[in-house]
């Protein structure tokens, strides 16, 4: 109840934040401008509705946040990344992230033990932030933690600090 959440829909076809490589994921892109439409879209939301205390991303949204932070002047007090990963199928974006990392913003990286496809990708995502906390749920899958999850209170405390 202390926070208002502004939910954004992706500007890209297929409701994705970062388009897949044209030749498929086995052929990474090298263009550092690959996600610029999404960057402009998010900058517009911050300009029109911000400033914002934090930014939250889930799955590909969590992969988009370091790309966004590497290309915007907007700042946040907290970053919350759920079930995310680094966008390694986009080498140009990874190079852009690497040029400005580590990001100094307090960051919480959530992963679920039952999120088979993504749980092992959380540590690499966490590593690009100099002040990150990993919250690993022993019960969650590829979803945000439920209120009865053992990590839920720690996450609330992180957000409210």
Short mmCIF file of C-alpha atoms in Angstrom, two decimals:
data_model
loop_
_atom_site.label_atom_id
_atom_site.label_comp_id
_atom_site.label_asym_id
_atom_site.label_seq_id
_atom_site.Cartn_x
_atom_site.Cartn_y
_atom_site.Cartn_z
CA UNK A 1 0.00 0.00 0.00
CA UNK A 2 2.98 2.38 0.35
CA UNK A 3 3.76 2.25 -3.37
CA UNK A 4 1.93 2.78 -6.62
CA UNK A 5 2.98 0.48 -9.44
CA UNK A 6 2.92 1.74 -13.02
CA UNK A 7 2.77 -1.21 -15.40
CA UNK A 8 4.06 -0.77 -18.92
CA UNK A 9 3.32 -2.84 -21.99
CA UNK A 10 6.17 -3.50 -24.37
CA UNK A 11 6.42 -1.28 -27.45
CA UNK A 12 7.64 -4.21 -29.57
CA UNK A 13 5.58 -6.64 -31.63
CA UNK A 14 4.98 -9.87 -29.76
CA UNK A 15 4.92 -8.01 -26.43
CA UNK A 16 8.68 -8.44 -25.89
CA UNK A 17 11.14 -5.89 -24.51
CA UNK A 18 14.03 -7.06 -26.70
CA UNK A 19 13.34 -8.60 -30.10
CA UNK A 20 14.95 -11.99 -30.74
CA UNK A 21 17.90 -12.12 -33.14
CA UNK A 22 16.68 -12.43 -36.75
CA UNK A 23 18.49 -15.74 -37.30
CA UNK A 24 17.38 -17.19 -33.98
CA UNK A 25 18.99 -17.20 -30.56
CA UNK A 26 21.94 -19.27 -31.77
CA UNK A 27 23.02 -16.25 -33.89
CA UNK A 28 23.46 -13.30 -31.46
CA UNK A 29 22.99 -9.73 -32.62
CA UNK A 30 25.92 -7.33 -32.42
CA UNK A 31 24.01 -4.06 -32.76
CA UNK A 32 24.30 -1.91 -29.58
CA UNK A 33 21.15 -0.06 -30.74
CA UNK A 34 19.04 -3.24 -30.93
CA UNK A 35 16.73 -2.16 -28.06
CA UNK A 36 16.69 1.61 -28.66
CA UNK A 37 12.93 1.68 -29.35
CA UNK A 38 12.34 0.19 -25.91
CA UNK A 39 14.82 2.63 -24.32
CA UNK A 40 12.94 5.59 -25.86
CA UNK A 41 9.62 4.10 -24.78
CA UNK A 42 10.76 3.69 -21.16
CA UNK A 43 12.33 7.17 -21.11
CA UNK A 44 8.98 8.61 -22.23
CA UNK A 45 7.14 6.82 -19.42
CA UNK A 46 9.61 8.18 -16.85
CA UNK A 47 9.35 11.67 -18.35
CA UNK A 48 5.54 11.69 -18.39
CA UNK A 49 4.76 9.74 -15.20
CA UNK A 50 7.95 9.83 -13.10
CA UNK A 51 10.19 10.23 -11.39
CA UNK A 52 10.05 6.72 -9.97
CA UNK A 53 11.49 5.35 -6.76
CA UNK A 54 12.28 2.00 -8.35
CA UNK A 55 12.12 -0.12 -11.44
CA UNK A 56 10.99 -3.73 -11.49
CA UNK A 57 11.44 -6.28 -14.24
CA UNK A 58 10.25 -9.85 -14.63
CA UNK A 59 11.93 -12.39 -16.94
CA UNK A 60 12.81 -10.53 -20.16
CA UNK A 61 11.85 -7.30 -18.38
CA UNK A 62 14.62 -8.05 -15.88
CA UNK A 63 17.03 -8.62 -18.79
CA UNK A 64 15.99 -5.25 -20.23
CA UNK A 65 16.71 -3.25 -17.08
CA UNK A 66 20.55 -3.34 -17.28
CA UNK A 67 20.27 -2.47 -20.98
CA UNK A 68 18.04 0.46 -20.06
CA UNK A 69 20.31 1.61 -17.22
CA UNK A 70 23.32 1.53 -19.55
CA UNK A 71 21.63 3.93 -21.97
CA UNK A 72 19.51 6.33 -19.90
CA UNK A 73 20.18 9.25 -17.61
CA UNK A 74 17.16 8.34 -15.45
CA UNK A 75 17.97 7.08 -11.98
CA UNK A 76 16.21 4.93 -9.42
CA UNK A 77 16.64 4.25 -5.70
CA UNK A 78 15.85 0.54 -5.98
CA UNK A 79 15.97 -2.11 -8.69
CA UNK A 80 14.01 -5.35 -8.43
CA UNK A 81 14.76 -8.14 -10.88
CA UNK A 82 12.64 -11.28 -10.87
CA UNK A 83 13.46 -14.51 -12.74
CA UNK A 84 15.83 -12.61 -15.00
CA UNK A 85 19.00 -13.09 -16.97
CA UNK A 86 21.55 -11.16 -19.01
CA UNK A 87 20.60 -10.73 -22.70
CA UNK A 88 23.53 -12.80 -23.99
CA UNK A 89 21.91 -13.37 -27.40
CA UNK A 90 22.58 -9.67 -28.02
CA UNK A 91 26.33 -9.10 -27.88
CA UNK A 92 26.03 -5.40 -28.75
CA UNK A 93 23.77 -4.89 -25.74
CA UNK A 94 26.07 -6.90 -23.48
CA UNK A 95 29.04 -4.78 -24.59
CA UNK A 96 27.07 -1.63 -23.75
CA UNK A 97 26.27 -3.00 -20.28
CA UNK A 98 29.90 -4.02 -19.72
CA UNK A 99 31.11 -0.48 -20.50
CA UNK A 100 29.18 1.01 -17.55
CA UNK A 101 28.92 -1.81 -15.02
CA UNK A 102 28.87 -2.26 -12.12
CA UNK A 103 25.66 -0.37 -11.50
CA UNK A 104 25.72 1.21 -8.01
CA UNK A 105 21.96 1.15 -7.34
CA UNK A 106 20.73 -1.19 -4.56
CA UNK A 107 19.36 -4.19 -6.42
CA UNK A 108 17.42 -7.30 -5.44
CA UNK A 109 17.65 -10.34 -7.75
CA UNK A 110 14.95 -12.97 -7.14
CA UNK A 111 15.10 -16.52 -8.46
CA UNK A 112 13.07 -19.63 -7.82
CA UNK A 113 14.49 -23.11 -7.28
CA UNK A 114 11.74 -24.55 -9.50
CA UNK A 115 12.46 -22.09 -12.34
CA UNK A 116 14.52 -24.65 -14.25
CA UNK A 117 15.28 -22.44 -17.27
CA UNK A 118 16.29 -19.32 -15.35
CA UNK A 119 17.38 -20.08 -11.76
CA UNK A 120 21.04 -20.57 -12.66
CA UNK A 121 21.18 -17.26 -14.57
CA UNK A 122 20.49 -15.06 -11.52
CA UNK A 123 24.08 -14.91 -10.17
CA UNK A 124 25.47 -13.44 -13.42
CA UNK A 125 22.71 -10.84 -13.44
CA UNK A 126 23.38 -10.00 -9.81
CA UNK A 127 27.12 -9.65 -10.47
CA UNK A 128 26.73 -6.54 -12.65
CA UNK A 129 25.40 -4.56 -9.67
CA UNK A 130 27.80 -3.43 -6.95
CA UNK A 131 25.10 -3.46 -4.28
CA UNK A 132 22.94 -6.48 -5.00
CA UNK A 133 21.12 -8.95 -2.81
CA UNK A 134 20.03 -12.33 -4.14
CA UNK A 135 16.76 -13.77 -2.88
CA UNK A 136 16.37 -17.42 -3.85
CA UNK A 137 13.05 -19.06 -3.14
CA UNK A 138 13.06 -22.77 -2.40
CA UNK A 139 9.50 -23.11 -3.73
CA UNK A 140 8.98 -20.58 -6.55
CA UNK A 141 8.97 -21.31 -10.23
CA UNK A 142 9.00 -18.75 -13.04
CA UNK A 143 6.79 -16.25 -11.25
CA UNK A 144 6.94 -13.48 -8.67
CA UNK A 145 7.05 -14.73 -5.09
CA UNK A 146 3.72 -15.41 -3.46
CA UNK A 147 2.90 -13.79 -0.12
CA UNK A 148 3.56 -17.09 1.68
CA UNK A 149 7.04 -17.46 0.12
CA UNK A 150 9.85 -17.47 2.70
CA UNK A 151 11.57 -14.62 0.76
CA UNK A 152 8.52 -12.35 0.68
CA UNK A 153 9.19 -10.35 3.86
CA UNK A 154 12.88 -9.84 2.99
CA UNK A 155 11.84 -8.51 -0.40
CA UNK A 156 9.38 -6.07 1.18
CA UNK A 157 12.10 -4.90 3.56
CA UNK A 158 14.47 -4.35 0.62
CA UNK A 159 11.88 -2.26 -1.22
CA UNK A 160 11.01 -0.15 1.81
CA UNK A 161 14.59 0.62 2.96
#
